[in-house]
Amino acid sequence: GALLDVGSHVPITNGLSLAVASEFGAARVWLSPELTLRQIEEVAKDAPVELGVLLIGAQELMVTEHCMLMSQGPCDENCAECPRRKSPHVLKDRKGYEFPVVTDAMGRSHLYNAVRFDAAHVVDELIDAGVLAFMVDTTLMSANEAGKATSRVVRAIEAAKRGTNVAKAEGCTTGHLFRGVQ
């Protein structure tokens, strides 16, 4: 009786891939963060399953099988107990942006965007496009930040029901939602 969700890491980007996910038993598909709003509208037409998108949170840019923490010196290869994992790590680019790096218990490094994703101000357009589920990715948030982000999503959905919007969050990105992947 469990419901099956297909995560956004599986690149569902068109109606055919959505149909295949449905045929395999998916009840909900979290759409790829690479889609634009117009592409979401197109995929949502006659969607056989519920659609969801990330609304606020950290956008994962890359996963590598190589542990980036090994660059700090010798490693005992006991990833689950690695003391280096207890402190935050970033990669800094030439413009000064700091990209968070999280290494998991299996030694894989996950690189996140330096700028938080927030599309709560366009939740009305996403609902109109056919999106029914919204995610707050709290991976890089404190409990306080997670609570504020969740409250923002609830306020955004309530505002959309009233025909208004919440304000655009400063210092955040909407990712590819309006400009697409270049």
CSV table of N, CA and C in Angstrom, one decimal:
chain,number,residue,atom,x,y,z
A,1,GLY,N,0.8,-1.2,0.0
A,1,GLY,CA,0.0,0.0,0.0
A,1,GLY,C,0.8,1.3,0.0
A,2,ALA,N,2.2,1.1,0.0
A,2,ALA,CA,3.0,2.3,0.0
A,2,ALA,C,2.9,3.0,-1.4
A,3,LEU,N,3.1,4.3,-1.4
A,3,LEU,CA,3.1,5.1,-2.6
A,3,LEU,C,4.5,5.3,-3.0
A,4,LEU,N,4.8,5.3,-4.3
A,4,LEU,CA,6.1,5.5,-4.9
A,4,LEU,C,6.3,6.9,-5.5
A,5,ASP,N,7.3,7.6,-5.0
A,5,ASP,CA,7.7,8.9,-5.6
A,5,ASP,C,9.0,8.6,-6.4
A,6,VAL,N,9.1,9.3,-7.5
A,6,VAL,CA,10.3,9.4,-8.3
A,6,VAL,C,11.0,10.7,-8.0
A,7,GLY,N,12.2,10.7,-7.5
A,7,GLY,CA,12.9,11.9,-7.1
A,7,GLY,C,13.4,12.7,-8.3
A,8,SER,N,13.7,14.0,-8.0
A,8,SER,CA,14.2,14.8,-9.1
A,8,SER,C,15.5,14.5,-9.7
A,9,HIS,N,16.2,13.6,-9.0
A,9,HIS,CA,17.5,13.1,-9.5
A,9,HIS,C,17.4,12.2,-10.7
A,10,VAL,N,16.2,11.7,-10.9
A,10,VAL,CA,15.8,10.9,-12.1
A,10,VAL,C,15.3,11.9,-13.1
A,11,PRO,N,16.0,12.1,-14.2
A,11,PRO,CA,15.6,13.3,-15.1
A,11,PRO,C,14.3,13.1,-15.9
A,12,ILE,N,13.2,13.3,-15.2
A,12,ILE,CA,11.9,13.3,-15.8
A,12,ILE,C,11.7,14.7,-16.5
A,13,THR,N,11.8,14.7,-17.8
A,13,THR,CA,11.8,16.0,-18.5
A,13,THR,C,10.8,16.1,-19.6
A,14,ASN,N,10.0,15.1,-19.8
A,14,ASN,CA,9.0,15.1,-20.9
A,14,ASN,C,7.9,14.1,-20.6
A,15,GLY,N,6.8,14.2,-21.4
A,15,GLY,CA,5.7,13.4,-21.2
A,15,GLY,C,5.9,11.9,-21.3
A,16,LEU,N,6.8,11.5,-22.2
A,16,LEU,CA,7.1,10.1,-22.4
A,16,LEU,C,7.8,9.5,-21.1
A,17,SER,N,8.8,10.2,-20.6
A,17,SER,CA,9.4,9.7,-19.4
A,17,SER,C,8.5,9.8,-18.2
A,18,LEU,N,7.5,10.7,-18.2
A,18,LEU,CA,6.5,10.7,-17.1
A,18,LEU,C,5.6,9.5,-17.2
A,19,ALA,N,5.2,9.2,-18.5
A,19,ALA,CA,4.4,8.0,-18.7
A,19,ALA,C,5.1,6.7,-18.3
A,20,VAL,N,6.3,6.6,-18.5
A,20,VAL,CA,7.1,5.4,-18.1
A,20,VAL,C,7.1,5.3,-16.6
A,21,ALA,N,7.4,6.4,-15.9
A,21,ALA,CA,7.4,6.4,-14.5
A,21,ALA,C,6.0,6.0,-13.9
A,22,SER,N,5.0,6.4,-14.5
A,22,SER,CA,3.6,6.0,-14.1
A,22,SER,C,3.4,4.5,-14.4
A,23,GLU,N,3.8,4.0,-15.5
A,23,GLU,CA,3.7,2.6,-15.8
A,23,GLU,C,4.4,1.7,-14.8
A,24,PHE,N,5.5,2.2,-14.3
A,24,PHE,CA,6.3,1.5,-13.3
A,24,PHE,C,5.7,1.7,-11.8
A,25,GLY,N,4.6,2.4,-11.7
A,25,GLY,CA,3.9,2.5,-10.4
A,25,GLY,C,4.1,3.8,-9.7
A,26,ALA,N,4.8,4.8,-10.2
A,26,ALA,CA,5.0,6.0,-9.5
A,26,ALA,C,3.6,6.7,-9.3
A,27,ALA,N,3.4,7.2,-8.1
A,27,ALA,CA,2.2,8.0,-7.8
A,27,ALA,C,2.5,9.5,-7.9
A,28,ARG,N,3.8,9.9,-7.7
A,28,ARG,CA,4.2,11.3,-7.8
A,28,ARG,C,5.6,11.3,-8.4
A,29,VAL,N,5.8,12.3,-9.2
A,29,VAL,CA,7.1,12.6,-9.8
A,29,VAL,C,7.6,14.0,-9.4
A,30,TRP,N,8.8,14.0,-8.9
A,30,TRP,CA,9.4,15.3,-8.6
A,30,TRP,C,10.2,15.7,-9.8
A,31,LEU,N,9.8,16.8,-10.5
A,31,LEU,CA,10.4,17.1,-11.8
A,31,LEU,C,11.8,17.6,-11.7
A,32,SER,N,12.5,17.5,-12.7
A,32,SER,CA,13.9,17.9,-12.8
A,32,SER,C,14.0,19.4,-12.6
A,33,PRO,N,15.0,19.8,-11.8
A,33,PRO,CA,15.2,21.3,-11.6
A,33,PRO,C,15.7,22.0,-12.8
A,34,GLU,N,16.0,21.3,-13.9
A,34,GLU,CA,16.5,21.9,-15.1
A,34,GLU,C,15.4,22.4,-16.0
A,35,LEU,N,14.1,22.0,-15.6
A,35,LEU,CA,13.0,22.5,-16.4
A,35,LEU,C,12.6,23.9,-16.2
A,36,THR,N,12.2,24.6,-17.3
A,36,THR,CA,11.6,25.9,-17.2
A,36,THR,C,10.2,25.8,-16.8
A,37,LEU,N,9.6,26.9,-16.4
A,37,LEU,CA,8.1,27.0,-16.1
A,37,LEU,C,7.3,26.5,-17.3
A,38,ARG,N,7.7,27.0,-18.5
A,38,ARG,CA,7.0,26.6,-19.7
A,38,ARG,C,7.1,25.1,-20.0
A,39,GLN,N,8.3,24.5,-19.8
A,39,GLN,CA,8.5,23.1,-19.9
A,39,GLN,C,7.6,22.3,-18.9
A,40,ILE,N,7.5,22.8,-17.7
A,40,ILE,CA,6.7,22.2,-16.7
A,40,ILE,C,5.3,22.2,-17.1
A,41,GLU,N,4.8,23.3,-17.7
A,41,GLU,CA,3.4,23.4,-18.2
A,41,GLU,C,3.2,22.3,-19.2
A,42,GLU,N,4.1,22.1,-20.1
A,42,GLU,CA,4.0,21.2,-21.2
A,42,GLU,C,4.0,19.7,-20.7
A,43,VAL,N,4.9,19.4,-19.7
A,43,VAL,CA,5.0,18.1,-19.2
A,43,VAL,C,3.7,17.8,-18.4
A,44,ALA,N,3.1,18.8,-17.7
A,44,ALA,CA,2.0,18.6,-16.9
A,44,ALA,C,0.7,18.3,-17.6
A,45,LYS,N,0.6,18.7,-18.9
A,45,LYS,CA,-0.6,18.4,-19.7
A,45,LYS,C,-0.9,16.9,-19.7
A,46,ASP,N,-2.0,16.6,-19.2
A,46,ASP,CA,-2.4,15.2,-19.2
A,46,ASP,C,-1.5,14.3,-18.4
A,47,ALA,N,-0.8,14.8,-17.4
A,47,ALA,CA,0.1,14.1,-16.6
A,47,ALA,C,-0.6,12.9,-15.9
A,48,PRO,N,-0.1,11.7,-16.0
A,48,PRO,CA,-0.8,10.5,-15.4
A,48,PRO,C,-0.5,10.4,-13.9
A,49,VAL,N,0.4,11.2,-13.3
A,49,VAL,CA,0.7,11.2,-11.9
A,49,VAL,C,0.8,12.6,-11.4
A,50,GLU,N,0.8,12.7,-10.0
A,50,GLU,CA,0.9,14.0,-9.4
A,50,GLU,C,2.4,14.5,-9.6
A,51,LEU,N,2.5,15.8,-9.8
A,51,LEU,CA,3.8,16.4,-10.1
A,51,LEU,C,4.3,17.3,-8.9
A,52,GLY,N,5.5,17.2,-8.6
A,52,GLY,CA,6.1,18.1,-7.5
A,52,GLY,C,7.4,18.7,-8.0
A,53,VAL,N,7.7,19.8,-7.3
A,53,VAL,CA,8.9,20.6,-7.6
A,53,VAL,C,9.6,21.1,-6.3
A,54,LEU,N,10.9,21.3,-6.3
A,54,LEU,CA,11.6,21.9,-5.2
A,54,LEU,C,11.1,23.4,-5.3
A,55,LEU,N,10.7,23.9,-4.1
A,55,LEU,CA,10.3,25.3,-4.0
A,55,LEU,C,11.3,26.1,-3.3
A,56,ILE,N,11.9,25.6,-2.3
A,56,ILE,CA,13.0,26.3,-1.5
A,56,ILE,C,14.0,25.3,-1.1
A,57,GLY,N,15.3,25.7,-1.2
A,57,GLY,CA,16.3,24.8,-0.6
A,57,GLY,C,17.6,24.9,-1.4
A,58,ALA,N,18.4,23.9,-1.1
A,58,ALA,CA,19.7,23.8,-1.7
A,58,ALA,C,19.6,23.0,-3.0
A,59,GLN,N,20.2,23.5,-4.1
A,59,GLN,CA,20.2,22.8,-5.3
A,59,GLN,C,21.5,22.0,-5.5
A,60,GLU,N,21.4,20.7,-5.5
A,60,GLU,CA,22.6,19.9,-5.7
A,60,GLU,C,23.1,20.0,-7.1
A,61,LEU,N,24.3,20.3,-7.3
A,61,LEU,CA,24.9,20.5,-8.6
A,61,LEU,C,25.6,19.3,-9.1
A,62,MET,N,26.2,18.5,-8.2
A,62,MET,CA,27.0,17.4,-8.6
A,62,MET,C,27.2,16.4,-7.4
A,63,VAL,N,27.4,15.2,-7.8
A,63,VAL,CA,27.8,14.1,-6.8
A,63,VAL,C,29.0,13.4,-7.5
A,64,THR,N,30.0,13.3,-6.6
A,64,THR,CA,31.2,12.6,-7.1
A,64,THR,C,31.5,11.4,-6.2
A,65,GLU,N,31.9,10.3,-6.8
A,65,GLU,CA,32.3,9.1,-6.0
A,65,GLU,C,33.6,9.4,-5.3
A,66,HIS,N,34.3,10.4,-5.6
A,66,HIS,CA,35.6,10.7,-5.0
A,66,HIS,C,35.3,11.6,-3.8
A,67,CYS,N,35.8,11.3,-2.6
A,67,CYS,CA,35.7,12.1,-1.4
A,67,CYS,C,36.6,13.3,-1.5
A,68,MET,N,36.0,14.5,-1.6
A,68,MET,CA,36.8,15.7,-1.7
A,68,MET,C,37.6,16.0,-0.4
A,69,LEU,N,37.1,15.4,0.7
A,69,LEU,CA,37.8,15.6,2.0
A,69,LEU,C,39.2,14.9,2.1
A,70,MET,N,39.4,14.0,1.2
A,70,MET,CA,40.7,13.3,1.2
A,70,MET,C,41.8,14.2,0.8
A,71,SER,N,41.5,15.4,0.2
A,71,SER,CA,42.5,16.4,-0.2
A,71,SER,C,43.2,17.0,1.1
A,72,GLN,N,42.6,16.8,2.2
A,72,GLN,CA,43.1,17.4,3.5
A,72,GLN,C,44.1,16.5,4.1
A,73,GLY,N,44.5,15.4,3.6
A,73,GLY,CA,45.5,14.5,4.1
A,73,GLY,C,45.1,13.1,4.1
A,74,PRO,N,46.0,12.3,4.8
A,74,PRO,CA,45.7,10.8,4.8
A,74,PRO,C,44.3,10.5,5.3
A,75,CYS,N,43.8,9.4,4.8
A,75,CYS,CA,42.4,9.0,5.1
A,75,CYS,C,42.4,7.5,5.6
A,76,ASP,N,41.6,7.2,6.6
A,76,ASP,CA,41.6,5.8,7.1
A,76,ASP,C,40.4,5.1,6.4
A,77,GLU,N,39.7,5.7,5.4
A,77,GLU,CA,38.6,5.2,4.6
A,77,GLU,C,37.5,4.6,5.5
A,78,ASN,N,37.3,5.1,6.7
A,78,ASN,CA,36.1,4.8,7.5
A,78,ASN,C,35.2,6.0,7.4
A,79,CYS,N,34.5,6.1,6.2
A,79,CYS,CA,33.7,7.3,5.9
A,79,CYS,C,32.7,7.6,6.9
A,80,ALA,N,32.0,6.6,7.4
A,80,ALA,CA,30.9,6.8,8.4
A,80,ALA,C,31.3,7.5,9.7
A,81,GLU,N,32.6,7.3,10.0
A,81,GLU,CA,33.1,7.8,11.3
A,81,GLU,C,34.1,9.0,11.1
A,82,CYS,N,34.3,9.4,9.9
A,82,CYS,CA,35.3,10.4,9.5
A,82,CYS,C,35.0,11.8,10.3
A,83,PRO,N,36.0,12.2,11.0
A,83,PRO,CA,35.9,13.4,11.8
A,83,PRO,C,35.8,14.7,10.9
A,84,ARG,N,36.3,14.6,9.7
A,84,ARG,CA,36.2,15.7,8.8
A,84,ARG,C,34.8,16.1,8.4
A,85,ARG,N,33.9,15.1,8.4
A,85,ARG,CA,32.5,15.2,8.0
A,85,ARG,C,31.8,16.1,9.0
A,86,LYS,N,32.3,16.3,10.2
A,86,LYS,CA,31.6,17.0,11.2
A,86,LYS,C,31.6,18.5,11.1
A,87,SER,N,32.5,19.0,10.3
A,87,SER,CA,32.6,20.5,10.1
A,87,SER,C,32.2,20.8,8.6
A,88,PRO,N,31.7,22.0,8.4
A,88,PRO,CA,31.3,22.4,7.1
A,88,PRO,C,32.5,22.6,6.1
A,89,HIS,N,32.3,22.3,4.9
A,89,HIS,CA,33.3,22.5,3.9
A,89,HIS,C,32.7,23.2,2.7
A,90,VAL,N,33.5,24.0,2.0
A,90,VAL,CA,33.0,24.7,0.8
A,90,VAL,C,34.1,24.7,-0.3
A,91,LEU,N,33.7,24.8,-1.5
A,91,LEU,CA,34.6,25.1,-2.6
A,91,LEU,C,34.4,26.6,-3.0
A,92,LYS,N,35.4,27.4,-3.1
A,92,LYS,CA,35.3,28.8,-3.4
A,92,LYS,C,35.7,29.0,-4.9
A,93,ASP,N,34.8,29.7,-5.6
A,93,ASP,CA,35.2,30.0,-7.0
A,93,ASP,C,35.9,31.3,-7.1
A,94,ARG,N,36.3,31.7,-8.4
A,94,ARG,CA,37.1,32.9,-8.6
A,94,ARG,C,36.3,34.2,-8.3
A,95,LYS,N,35.0,34.1,-8.2
A,95,LYS,CA,34.1,35.3,-7.9
A,95,LYS,C,33.9,35.4,-6.4
A,96,GLY,N,34.3,34.4,-5.7
A,96,GLY,CA,34.2,34.4,-4.2
A,96,GLY,C,33.0,33.7,-3.7
A,97,TYR,N,32.2,33.1,-4.6
A,97,TYR,CA,31.0,32.3,-4.2
A,97,TYR,C,31.5,31.0,-3.5
A,98,GLU,N,30.8,30.6,-2.4
A,98,GLU,CA,31.2,29.4,-1.7
A,98,GLU,C,30.1,28.3,-1.9
A,99,PHE,N,30.6,27.2,-2.5
A,99,PHE,CA,29.7,26.1,-2.8
A,99,PHE,C,29.8,25.1,-1.7
A,100,PRO,N,28.8,24.8,-0.9
A,100,PRO,CA,28.9,23.8,0.1
A,100,PRO,C,29.2,22.4,-0.4
A,101,VAL,N,30.0,21.7,0.3
A,101,VAL,CA,30.3,20.3,0.0
A,101,VAL,C,29.9,19.5,1.2
A,102,VAL,N,29.1,18.5,1.0
A,102,VAL,CA,28.7,17.5,2.0
A,102,VAL,C,29.2,16.1,1.6
A,103,THR,N,30.0,15.5,2.4
A,103,THR,CA,30.4,14.1,2.1
A,103,THR,C,29.6,13.1,2.9
A,104,ASP,N,29.0,12.2,2.2
A,104,ASP,CA,28.1,11.2,2.9
A,104,ASP,C,28.9,10.1,3.5
A,105,ALA,N,28.2,9.2,4.2
A,105,ALA,CA,28.8,8.0,4.9
A,105,ALA,C,29.4,7.0,4.0
A,106,MET,N,29.1,7.1,2.7
A,106,MET,CA,29.7,6.2,1.7
A,106,MET,C,30.9,6.8,1.0
A,107,GLY,N,31.3,8.1,1.4
A,107,GLY,CA,32.5,8.7,0.8
A,107,GLY,C,32.2,9.5,-0.4
A,108,ARG,N,30.9,9.6,-0.8
A,108,ARG,CA,30.6,10.5,-2.0
A,108,ARG,C,30.5,11.9,-1.5
A,109,SER,N,30.9,12.8,-2.4
A,109,SER,CA,30.8,14.3,-2.1
A,109,SER,C,29.7,14.9,-2.9
A,110,HIS,N,28.9,15.7,-2.3
A,110,HIS,CA,27.8,16.3,-2.9
A,110,HIS,C,28.1,17.8,-2.9
A,111,LEU,N,28.1,18.4,-4.1
A,111,LEU,CA,28.3,19.9,-4.2
A,111,LEU,C,27.0,20.6,-4.5
A,112,TYR,N,26.8,21.6,-3.7
A,112,TYR,CA,25.5,22.4,-3.8
A,112,TYR,C,25.8,23.8,-4.3
A,113,ASN,N,24.7,24.4,-4.9
A,113,ASN,CA,24.8,25.7,-5.4
A,113,ASN,C,25.1,26.7,-4.2
A,114,ALA,N,25.9,27.7,-4.5
A,114,ALA,CA,26.3,28.7,-3.5
A,114,ALA,C,25.1,29.6,-3.2
A,115,VAL,N,24.1,29.7,-4.0
A,115,VAL,CA,23.0,30.5,-3.8
A,115,VAL,C,21.7,29.7,-3.6
A,116,ARG,N,21.0,30.0,-2.5
A,116,ARG,CA,19.8,29.2,-2.2
A,116,ARG,C,18.7,29.4,-3.2
A,117,PHE,N,18.0,28.3,-3.6
A,117,PHE,CA,16.9,28.3,-4.5
A,117,PHE,C,15.6,28.7,-3.7
A,118,ASP,N,14.9,29.6,-4.3
A,118,ASP,CA,13.6,30.0,-3.7
A,118,ASP,C,12.6,30.5,-4.8
A,119,ALA,N,11.6,29.7,-5.1
A,119,ALA,CA,10.6,30.1,-6.1
A,119,ALA,C,9.2,30.2,-5.5
A,120,ALA,N,9.2,30.5,-4.2
A,120,ALA,CA,7.9,30.6,-3.5
A,120,ALA,C,7.0,31.8,-4.1
A,121,HIS,N,7.7,32.8,-4.6
A,121,HIS,CA,6.9,33.9,-5.1
A,121,HIS,C,6.2,33.6,-6.4
A,122,VAL,N,6.4,32.5,-7.0
A,122,VAL,CA,5.7,32.1,-8.2
A,122,VAL,C,5.0,30.8,-8.1
A,123,VAL,N,4.6,30.5,-6.8
A,123,VAL,CA,3.9,29.2,-6.5
A,123,VAL,C,2.5,29.2,-7.3
A,124,ASP,N,1.9,30.4,-7.4
A,124,ASP,CA,0.6,30.5,-8.2
A,124,ASP,C,0.8,30.0,-9.6
A,125,GLU,N,1.9,30.4,-10.3
A,125,GLU,CA,2.2,30.0,-11.6
A,125,GLU,C,2.5,28.5,-11.7
A,126,LEU,N,3.2,28.0,-10.7
A,126,LEU,CA,3.5,26.5,-10.7
A,126,LEU,C,2.2,25.7,-10.5
A,127,ILE,N,1.3,26.2,-9.6
A,127,ILE,CA,0.0,25.5,-9.4
A,127,ILE,C,-0.8,25.6,-10.7
A,128,ASP,N,-0.9,26.7,-11.4
A,128,ASP,CA,-1.6,26.9,-12.6
A,128,ASP,C,-1.0,26.0,-13.7
A,129,ALA,N,0.3,25.7,-13.6
A,129,ALA,CA,1.0,24.8,-14.6
A,129,ALA,C,0.7,23.4,-14.4
A,130,GLY,N,0.2,23.0,-13.1
A,130,GLY,CA,-0.2,21.6,-12.9
A,130,GLY,C,0.6,21.0,-11.8
A,131,VAL,N,1.4,21.7,-11.0
A,131,VAL,CA,2.2,21.2,-9.9
A,131,VAL,C,1.3,21.1,-8.7
A,132,LEU,N,1.3,20.0,-8.0
A,132,LEU,CA,0.5,19.8,-6.8
A,132,LEU,C,1.3,19.6,-5.5
A,133,ALA,N,2.6,19.4,-5.7
A,133,ALA,CA,3.4,19.1,-4.5
A,133,ALA,C,4.6,20.0,-4.5
A,134,PHE,N,5.0,20.5,-3.3
A,134,PHE,CA,6.1,21.4,-3.2
A,134,PHE,C,7.1,20.9,-2.1
A,135,MET,N,8.4,21.0,-2.4
A,135,MET,CA,9.4,20.5,-1.5
A,135,MET,C,10.2,21.6,-0.9
A,136,VAL,N,10.5,21.5,0.4
A,136,VAL,CA,11.5,22.3,1.0
A,136,VAL,C,12.7,21.4,1.3
A,137,ASP,N,13.8,21.6,0.6
A,137,ASP,CA,15.0,20.8,0.9
A,137,ASP,C,15.8,21.4,2.0
A,138,THR,N,15.8,20.8,3.2
A,138,THR,CA,16.4,21.3,4.4
A,138,THR,C,17.8,20.8,4.6
A,139,THR,N,18.4,20.2,3.6
A,139,THR,CA,19.7,19.6,3.7
A,139,THR,C,20.8,20.5,4.3
A,140,LEU,N,20.8,21.7,3.9
A,140,LEU,CA,21.8,22.6,4.4
A,140,LEU,C,21.3,23.7,5.4
A,141,MET,N,20.1,23.4,5.9
A,141,MET,CA,19.4,24.4,6.8
A,141,MET,C,19.5,24.0,8.3
A,142,SER,N,19.5,25.0,9.1
A,142,SER,CA,19.4,24.7,10.6
A,142,SER,C,17.9,24.5,10.8
A,143,ALA,N,17.5,24.0,12.0
A,143,ALA,CA,16.1,23.8,12.3
A,143,ALA,C,15.3,25.0,12.2
A,144,ASN,N,15.9,26.2,12.7
A,144,ASN,CA,15.2,27.4,12.6
A,144,ASN,C,15.0,27.9,11.1
A,145,GLU,N,16.0,27.7,10.3
A,145,GLU,CA,15.9,28.0,8.9
A,145,GLU,C,14.8,27.1,8.2
A,146,ALA,N,14.8,25.9,8.6
A,146,ALA,CA,13.9,24.9,8.0
A,146,ALA,C,12.4,25.3,8.4
A,147,GLY,N,12.2,25.7,9.6
A,147,GLY,CA,10.9,26.2,10.0
A,147,GLY,C,10.5,27.4,9.3
A,148,LYS,N,11.4,28.4,9.1
A,148,LYS,CA,11.0,29.6,8.3
A,148,LYS,C,10.7,29.3,6.9
A,149,ALA,N,11.5,28.4,6.3
A,149,ALA,CA,11.3,28.1,4.9
A,149,ALA,C,9.9,27.4,4.7
A,150,THR,N,9.6,26.4,5.6
A,150,THR,CA,8.3,25.7,5.5
A,150,THR,C,7.2,26.7,5.7
A,151,SER,N,7.3,27.6,6.6
A,151,SER,CA,6.3,28.6,6.8
A,151,SER,C,6.1,29.5,5.6
A,152,ARG,N,7.2,29.8,4.9
A,152,ARG,CA,7.2,30.6,3.7
A,152,ARG,C,6.4,29.9,2.6
A,153,VAL,N,6.6,28.6,2.5
A,153,VAL,CA,5.8,27.8,1.5
A,153,VAL,C,4.4,27.8,1.8
A,154,VAL,N,4.0,27.6,3.1
A,154,VAL,CA,2.6,27.6,3.5
A,154,VAL,C,2.0,28.9,3.2
A,155,ARG,N,2.7,30.0,3.5
A,155,ARG,CA,2.2,31.4,3.2
A,155,ARG,C,2.0,31.6,1.7
A,156,ALA,N,2.9,31.1,0.9
A,156,ALA,CA,2.9,31.2,-0.5
A,156,ALA,C,1.7,30.5,-1.1
A,157,ILE,N,1.4,29.3,-0.6
A,157,ILE,CA,0.3,28.5,-1.1
A,157,ILE,C,-1.0,29.2,-0.7
A,158,GLU,N,-1.1,29.7,0.5
A,158,GLU,CA,-2.3,30.5,1.0
A,158,GLU,C,-2.5,31.7,0.2
A,159,ALA,N,-1.4,32.4,-0.1
A,159,ALA,CA,-1.5,33.7,-0.9
A,159,ALA,C,-2.0,33.3,-2.3
A,160,ALA,N,-1.5,32.2,-2.9
A,160,ALA,CA,-1.9,31.8,-4.2
A,160,ALA,C,-3.4,31.6,-4.3
A,161,LYS,N,-3.9,30.9,-3.2
A,161,LYS,CA,-5.4,30.7,-3.1
A,161,LYS,C,-6.2,32.0,-3.1
A,162,ARG,N,-5.6,33.0,-2.5
A,162,ARG,CA,-6.3,34.4,-2.4
A,162,ARG,C,-6.0,35.2,-3.7
A,163,GLY,N,-5.2,34.7,-4.6
A,163,GLY,CA,-4.9,35.4,-5.8
A,163,GLY,C,-3.8,36.4,-5.7
A,164,THR,N,-2.9,36.3,-4.7
A,164,THR,CA,-1.8,37.1,-4.5
A,164,THR,C,-0.5,36.3,-4.4
A,165,ASN,N,0.6,37.0,-4.2
A,165,ASN,CA,1.9,36.3,-4.1
A,165,ASN,C,2.7,36.7,-2.9
A,166,VAL,N,3.6,35.9,-2.4
A,166,VAL,CA,4.6,36.4,-1.4
A,166,VAL,C,5.6,37.1,-2.1
A,167,ALA,N,6.4,38.0,-1.4
A,167,ALA,CA,7.5,38.7,-2.1
A,167,ALA,C,8.6,37.8,-2.5
A,168,LYS,N,9.3,38.2,-3.5
A,168,LYS,CA,10.5,37.5,-4.0
A,168,LYS,C,11.6,37.5,-2.9
A,169,ALA,N,12.2,36.4,-2.6
A,169,ALA,CA,13.3,36.4,-1.6
A,169,ALA,C,14.5,37.0,-2.1
A,170,GLU,N,15.1,37.9,-1.3
A,170,GLU,CA,16.4,38.5,-1.8
A,170,GLU,C,17.5,37.6,-1.7
A,171,GLY,N,18.5,37.7,-2.6
A,171,GLY,CA,19.7,37.0,-2.6
A,171,GLY,C,19.5,35.5,-2.9
A,172,CYS,N,18.4,35.2,-3.5
A,172,CYS,CA,18.1,33.8,-3.9
A,172,CYS,C,18.0,33.7,-5.4
A,173,THR,N,18.0,32.5,-5.9
A,173,THR,CA,17.9,32.2,-7.3
A,173,THR,C,16.6,31.4,-7.6
A,174,THR,N,16.1,31.5,-8.8
A,174,THR,CA,15.0,30.7,-9.2
A,174,THR,C,15.6,29.6,-10.2
A,175,GLY,N,16.9,29.5,-10.2
A,175,GLY,CA,17.5,28.4,-11.0
A,175,GLY,C,17.2,28.6,-12.5
A,176,HIS,N,16.7,27.5,-13.1
A,176,HIS,CA,16.4,27.4,-14.5
A,176,HIS,C,15.0,27.7,-14.8
A,177,LEU,N,14.2,28.0,-13.8
A,177,LEU,CA,12.7,28.2,-14.0
A,177,LEU,C,12.3,29.1,-15.1
A,178,PHE,N,13.1,30.2,-15.3
A,178,PHE,CA,12.7,31.2,-16.3
A,178,PHE,C,13.7,31.3,-17.5
A,179,ARG,N,15.0,30.9,-17.2
A,179,ARG,CA,15.9,31.0,-18.3
A,179,ARG,C,16.3,29.7,-19.0
A,180,GLY,N,16.1,28.6,-18.3
A,180,GLY,CA,16.4,27.3,-18.9
A,180,GLY,C,17.9,27.0,-18.7
A,181,VAL,N,18.2,25.8,-19.3
A,181,VAL,CA,19.6,25.4,-19.3
A,181,VAL,C,20.2,25.9,-20.6
A,182,GLN,N,21.3,26.6,-20.5
A,182,GLN,CA,22.0,27.2,-21.7
A,182,GLN,C,23.0,26.2,-22.2
